[in-house]
PDB file of C-alpha atoms in Angstrom:
ATOM      1  CA  MET F   1       0.000   0.000   0.000  1.00 79.00           C
ATOM      2  CA  ALA F   2       2.817   2.438   0.850  1.00 78.00           C
ATOM      3  CA  SER F   3       4.448   1.848  -2.518  1.00 82.00           C
ATOM      4  CA  GLN F   4       1.189   2.690  -4.284  1.00 83.00           C
ATOM      5  CA  ILE F   5       0.879   5.957  -2.323  1.00 83.00           C
ATOM      6  CA  ILE F   6       4.481   6.868  -3.175  1.00 85.00           C
ATOM      7  CA  THR F   7       3.803   6.074  -6.844  1.00 85.00           C
ATOM      8  CA  LEU F   8       0.619   8.160  -6.792  1.00 82.00           C
ATOM      9  CA  ILE F   9       2.454  11.102  -5.174  1.00 84.00           C
ATOM     10  CA  GLY F  10       5.187  10.794  -7.822  1.00 84.00           C
ATOM     11  CA  VAL F  11       2.621  10.840 -10.634  1.00 82.00           C
ATOM     12  CA  LEU F  12       0.848  13.867  -9.121  1.00 85.00           C
ATOM     13  CA  LEU F  13       4.149  15.685  -8.609  1.00 85.00           C
ATOM     14  CA  GLY F  14       5.127  14.918 -12.222  1.00 85.00           C
ATOM     15  CA  ALA F  15       1.758  16.169 -13.503  1.00 84.00           C
ATOM     16  CA  VAL F  16       1.986  19.422 -11.514  1.00 82.00           C
ATOM     17  CA  THR F  17       5.593  19.980 -12.631  1.00 87.00           C
ATOM     18  CA  SER F  18       4.647  19.267 -16.260  1.00 85.00           C
ATOM     19  CA  PHE F  19       1.686  21.664 -16.020  1.00 82.00           C
ATOM     20  CA  PHE F  20       3.812  24.517 -14.672  1.00 83.00           C
ATOM     21  CA  ALA F  21       6.613  23.919 -17.176  1.00 83.00           C
ATOM     22  CA  THR F  22       4.170  23.861 -20.091  1.00 81.00           C
ATOM     23  CA  SER F  23       2.388  26.928 -18.748  1.00 78.00           C
ATOM     24  CA  LEU F  24       5.665  28.839 -18.455  1.00 83.00           C
ATOM     25  CA  ALA F  25       6.756  27.793 -21.966  1.00 78.00           C
ATOM     26  CA  GLU F  26       3.417  28.901 -23.442  1.00 80.00           C
ATOM     27  CA  ARG F  27       3.599  32.236 -21.640  1.00 83.00           C
ATOM     28  CA  VAL F  28       7.121  32.874 -22.989  1.00 76.00           C
ATOM     29  CA  LYS F  29       6.007  31.852 -26.498  1.00 75.00           C
ATOM     30  CA  PHE F  30       3.017  34.214 -26.303  1.00 68.00           C
ATOM     31  CA  ARG F  31       5.209  37.117 -25.193  1.00 75.00           C
ATOM     32  CA  GLN F  32       7.657  36.478 -28.027  1.00 72.00           C
ATOM     33  CA  THR F  33       4.804  36.334 -30.542  1.00 65.00           C
ATOM     34  CA  MET F  34       3.374  39.604 -29.268  1.00 61.00           C
ATOM     35  CA  ALA F  35       6.783  41.304 -29.286  1.00 57.00           C
ATOM     36  CA  THR F  36       7.372  40.159 -32.861  1.00 63.00           C
ATOM     37  CA  ARG F  37       3.932  41.361 -33.908  1.00 65.00           C
ATOM     38  CA  TRP F  38       4.507  44.815 -32.435  1.00 76.00           C
ATOM     39  CA  ASP F  39       8.030  45.015 -33.836  1.00 86.00           C
ATOM     40  CA  GLU F  40       6.632  44.387 -37.321  1.00 89.00           C
ATOM     41  CA  ARG F  41       4.101  47.187 -36.830  1.00 91.00           C
ATOM     42  CA  LYS F  42       6.824  49.502 -35.500  1.00 93.00           C
ATOM     43  CA  LEU F  43       9.081  48.791 -38.469  1.00 94.00           C
ATOM     44  CA  ASP F  44       6.243  49.475 -40.911  1.00 94.00           C
ATOM     45  CA  THR F  45       5.397  52.703 -39.078  1.00 96.00           C
ATOM     46  CA  TYR F  46       9.011  53.901 -39.096  1.00 96.00           C
ATOM     47  CA  ILE F  47       9.378  53.131 -42.811  1.00 96.00           C
ATOM     48  CA  GLU F  48       6.104  54.822 -43.765  1.00 97.00           C
ATOM     49  CA  TYR F  49       6.867  57.897 -41.657  1.00 97.00           C
ATOM     50  CA  VAL F  50      10.372  58.388 -43.078  1.00 97.00           C
ATOM     51  CA  SER F  51       9.119  57.786 -46.633  1.00 97.00           C
ATOM     52  CA  CYS F  52       6.405  60.371 -46.153  1.00 97.00           C
ATOM     53  CA  VAL F  53       8.898  62.919 -44.785  1.00 98.00           C
ATOM     54  CA  LYS F  54      11.062  62.339 -47.846  1.00 97.00           C
ATOM     55  CA  ASP F  55       8.041  62.754 -50.130  1.00 97.00           C
ATOM     56  CA  ALA F  56       7.153  66.075 -48.480  1.00 97.00           C
ATOM     57  CA  ASN F  57      10.757  67.261 -48.718  1.00 97.00           C
ATOM     58  CA  ARG F  58      10.990  66.244 -52.388  1.00 97.00           C
ATOM     59  CA  ALA F  59       7.740  68.049 -53.214  1.00 97.00           C
ATOM     60  CA  ALA F  60       8.948  71.158 -51.359  1.00 96.00           C
ATOM     61  CA  ARG F  61      12.191  71.121 -53.346  1.00 95.00           C
ATOM     62  CA  GLN F  62      10.241  70.742 -56.607  1.00 96.00           C
ATOM     63  CA  ALA F  63       7.979  73.659 -55.645  1.00 95.00           C
ATOM     64  CA  VAL F  64      10.983  75.903 -54.980  1.00 95.00           C
ATOM     65  CA  GLU F  65      12.649  74.841 -58.233  1.00 94.00           C
ATOM     66  CA  ALA F  66       9.442  75.541 -60.178  1.00 94.00           C
ATOM     67  CA  HIS F  67       9.190  78.971 -58.551  1.00 93.00           C
ATOM     68  CA  GLU F  68      12.816  79.749 -59.424  1.00 92.00           C
ATOM     69  CA  ARG F  69      12.171  78.817 -63.070  1.00 92.00           C
ATOM     70  CA  GLY F  70       9.089  81.022 -63.080  1.00 93.00           C
ATOM     71  CA  GLU F  71       6.783  78.052 -63.543  1.00 94.00           C
ATOM     72  CA  ASP F  72       3.542  77.188 -61.758  1.00 93.00           C
ATOM     73  CA  SER F  73       4.342  75.509 -58.444  1.00 92.00           C
ATOM     74  CA  SER F  74       0.763  74.602 -57.496  1.00 94.00           C
ATOM     75  CA  GLU F  75       1.135  70.895 -58.324  1.00 96.00           C
ATOM     76  CA  PRO F  76       4.241  70.275 -56.177  1.00 96.00           C
ATOM     77  CA  LEU F  77       2.749  72.449 -53.410  1.00 96.00           C
ATOM     78  CA  SER F  78      -0.398  70.316 -53.498  1.00 97.00           C
ATOM     79  CA  ALA F  79       1.706  67.137 -53.291  1.00 97.00           C
ATOM     80  CA  MET F  80       3.671  68.689 -50.429  1.00 97.00           C
ATOM     81  CA  GLU F  81       0.505  69.490 -48.483  1.00 97.00           C
ATOM     82  CA  ALA F  82      -0.856  65.979 -49.047  1.00 97.00           C
ATOM     83  CA  ALA F  83       2.404  64.440 -47.849  1.00 97.00           C
ATOM     84  CA  GLU F  84       2.410  66.730 -44.807  1.00 97.00           C
ATOM     85  CA  ALA F  85      -1.144  65.702 -43.894  1.00 97.00           C
ATOM     86  CA  ARG F  86      -0.172  62.023 -44.196  1.00 97.00           C
ATOM     87  CA  ARG F  87       3.021  62.613 -42.196  1.00 97.00           C
ATOM     88  CA  SER F  88       0.963  64.098 -39.376  1.00 96.00           C
ATOM     89  CA  VAL F  89      -1.167  60.951 -39.124  1.00 96.00           C
ATOM     90  CA  LEU F  90       1.864  58.658 -39.350  1.00 97.00           C
ATOM     91  CA  PHE F  91       3.621  60.650 -36.622  1.00 97.00           C
ATOM     92  CA  GLU F  92       0.788  59.825 -34.216  1.00 96.00           C
ATOM     93  CA  GLY F  93       1.258  56.122 -34.920  1.00 95.00           C
ATOM     94  CA  LEU F  94       5.001  56.470 -34.404  1.00 96.00           C
ATOM     95  CA  VAL F  95       4.457  58.136 -31.025  1.00 96.00           C
ATOM     96  CA  LEU F  96       2.067  55.370 -29.976  1.00 94.00           C
ATOM     97  CA  LEU F  97       4.311  52.497 -31.059  1.00 93.00           C
ATOM     98  CA  GLY F  98       7.850  53.854 -30.761  1.00 93.00           C
ATOM     99  CA  ASP F  99       9.935  54.396 -27.669  1.00 94.00           C
ATOM    100  CA  ASP F 100      10.692  57.838 -26.213  1.00 96.00           C
ATOM    101  CA  ALA F 101      13.982  58.286 -28.075  1.00 96.00           C
ATOM    102  CA  ALA F 102      12.365  57.552 -31.439  1.00 96.00           C
ATOM    103  CA  SER F 103       9.444  59.865 -30.659  1.00 97.00           C
ATOM    104  CA  GLN F 104      11.797  62.695 -29.734  1.00 98.00           C
ATOM    105  CA  ALA F 105      13.876  62.116 -32.855  1.00 97.00           C
ATOM    106  CA  ALA F 106      10.705  62.170 -34.974  1.00 98.00           C
ATOM    107  CA  MET F 107       9.655  65.439 -33.354  1.00 98.00           C
ATOM    108  CA  THR F 108      12.998  66.944 -34.372  1.00 98.00           C
ATOM    109  CA  VAL F 109      12.419  65.649 -37.919  1.00 98.00           C
ATOM    110  CA  ASN F 110       8.995  67.334 -37.883  1.00 98.00           C
ATOM    111  CA  GLU F 111      10.472  70.668 -36.828  1.00 98.00           C
ATOM    112  CA  ARG F 112      13.176  70.545 -39.498  1.00 97.00           C
ATOM    113  CA  LEU F 113      10.657  69.532 -42.165  1.00 97.00           C
ATOM    114  CA  TRP F 114       8.295  72.356 -41.171  1.00 97.00           C
ATOM    115  CA  ALA F 115      11.106  74.853 -41.713  1.00 96.00           C
ATOM    116  CA  ILE F 116      11.653  73.433 -45.208  1.00 96.00           C
ATOM    117  CA  LEU F 117       7.930  73.513 -45.978  1.00 96.00           C
ATOM    118  CA  LYS F 118       7.774  77.133 -44.836  1.00 95.00           C
ATOM    119  CA  CYS F 119      10.555  77.992 -47.286  1.00 93.00           C
ATOM    120  CA  ALA F 120       8.668  76.206 -50.056  1.00 94.00           C
ATOM    121  CA  LEU F 121       5.540  78.236 -49.353  1.00 93.00           C
ATOM    122  CA  ASN F 122       7.541  81.503 -49.401  1.00 91.00           C
ATOM    123  CA  PRO F 123      10.638  80.780 -51.518  1.00 87.00           C
ATOM    124  CA  SER F 124      11.549  84.433 -51.861  1.00 84.00           C
ATOM    125  CA  ASP F 125      12.003  84.677 -48.058  1.00 86.00           C
ATOM    126  CA  SER F 126      15.021  82.336 -48.050  1.00 84.00           C
ATOM    127  CA  SER F 127      18.227  81.930 -49.989  1.00 88.00           C
ATOM    128  CA  ALA F 128      19.527  78.769 -51.630  1.00 85.00           C
ATOM    129  CA  ALA F 129      22.180  78.562 -48.909  1.00 89.00           C
ATOM    130  CA  ASP F 130      19.515  78.718 -46.193  1.00 91.00           C
ATOM    131  CA  ARG F 131      17.552  75.952 -47.898  1.00 91.00           C
ATOM    132  CA  GLN F 132      20.716  73.850 -48.188  1.00 93.00           C
ATOM    133  CA  VAL F 133      21.391  74.232 -44.454  1.00 95.00           C
ATOM    134  CA  LEU F 134      17.808  73.187 -43.709  1.00 95.00           C
ATOM    135  CA  SER F 135      18.137  70.197 -46.014  1.00 95.00           C
ATOM    136  CA  VAL F 136      21.330  69.035 -44.305  1.00 97.00           C
ATOM    137  CA  SER F 137      19.742  69.472 -40.872  1.00 97.00           C
ATOM    138  CA  LEU F 138      16.762  67.349 -41.980  1.00 97.00           C
ATOM    139  CA  ILE F 139      19.108  64.595 -43.143  1.00 97.00           C
ATOM    140  CA  GLU F 140      20.907  64.698 -39.783  1.00 98.00           C
ATOM    141  CA  ALA F 141      17.576  64.474 -37.944  1.00 98.00           C
ATOM    142  CA  LEU F 142      16.526  61.530 -40.115  1.00 97.00           C
ATOM    143  CA  ASN F 143      19.825  59.775 -39.345  1.00 97.00           C
ATOM    144  CA  THR F 144      19.159  60.264 -35.626  1.00 97.00           C
ATOM    145  CA  LEU F 145      15.680  58.825 -36.098  1.00 97.00           C
ATOM    146  CA  HIS F 146      17.132  55.833 -37.945  1.00 97.00           C
ATOM    147  CA  GLN F 147      19.484  55.162 -35.020  1.00 96.00           C
ATOM    148  CA  ALA F 148      16.653  55.472 -32.496  1.00 96.00           C
ATOM    149  CA  ALA F 149      14.444  53.147 -34.554  1.00 95.00           C
ATOM    150  CA  ARG F 150      17.215  50.539 -34.834  1.00 95.00           C
ATOM    151  CA  SER F 151      17.717  50.728 -31.099  1.00 94.00           C
ATOM    152  CA  ASP F 152      13.980  50.433 -30.427  1.00 92.00           C
ATOM    153  CA  LEU F 153      13.759  47.390 -32.706  1.00 91.00           C
ATOM    154  CA  ALA F 154      16.981  45.895 -31.269  1.00 87.00           C
ATOM    155  CA  ILE F 155      18.481  45.769 -34.764  1.00 81.00           C
ATOM    156  CA  GLY F 156      22.208  45.148 -34.678  1.00 67.00           C
ATOM    157  CA  ARG F 157      22.178  43.540 -31.232  1.00 57.00           C
ATOM    158  CA  SER F 158      22.283  39.884 -30.374  1.00 50.00           C
ATOM    159  CA  PHE F 159      19.974  38.401 -27.749  1.00 47.00           C
ATOM    160  CA  ASP F 160      22.526  38.932 -24.988  1.00 51.00           C
ATOM    161  CA  GLY F 161      22.699  42.681 -25.712  1.00 52.00           C
ATOM    162  CA  ARG F 162      26.055  42.745 -27.486  1.00 54.00           C
ATOM    163  CA  THR F 163      26.424  44.345 -30.879  1.00 51.00           C
ATOM    164  CA  SER F 164      26.474  41.810 -33.700  1.00 47.00           C
ATOM    165  CA  ARG F 165      28.591  42.263 -36.801  1.00 42.00           C
TER     166      ARG F 165
END
């Protein structure tokens, strides 16, 4: 009888241990799945936001060039305004999904882009040198955003936190 009780206790202990181990493994798997899902959304958001900023910048440059040639700049200005409206919506998604460093970097990108858009709306108020400085500062802000996004997505790091090459 004692051997049967010991066997029964062993089976129960094995079942409880198996339950907790399986539960823990499923919980870890769920967390990894969720992290991967959100990382995919973050990556898409970062890419869309940066692409939209570049579209707005390109349209602004085309508007200024059209103005300098004495041509009608209404079409590039319209494209610029559409890209700016889209950028505004994408920025909200970036703030919701991205970490603080990426959000701050994106805010800097916004400020630099707004200065460029202002020059495109009033091209006679700025010189080519001023516009070049603004363009370079936008590129620097975008590079900072790229670094923040890579950090947020843990790109370039191995699982133990070291940089991979």
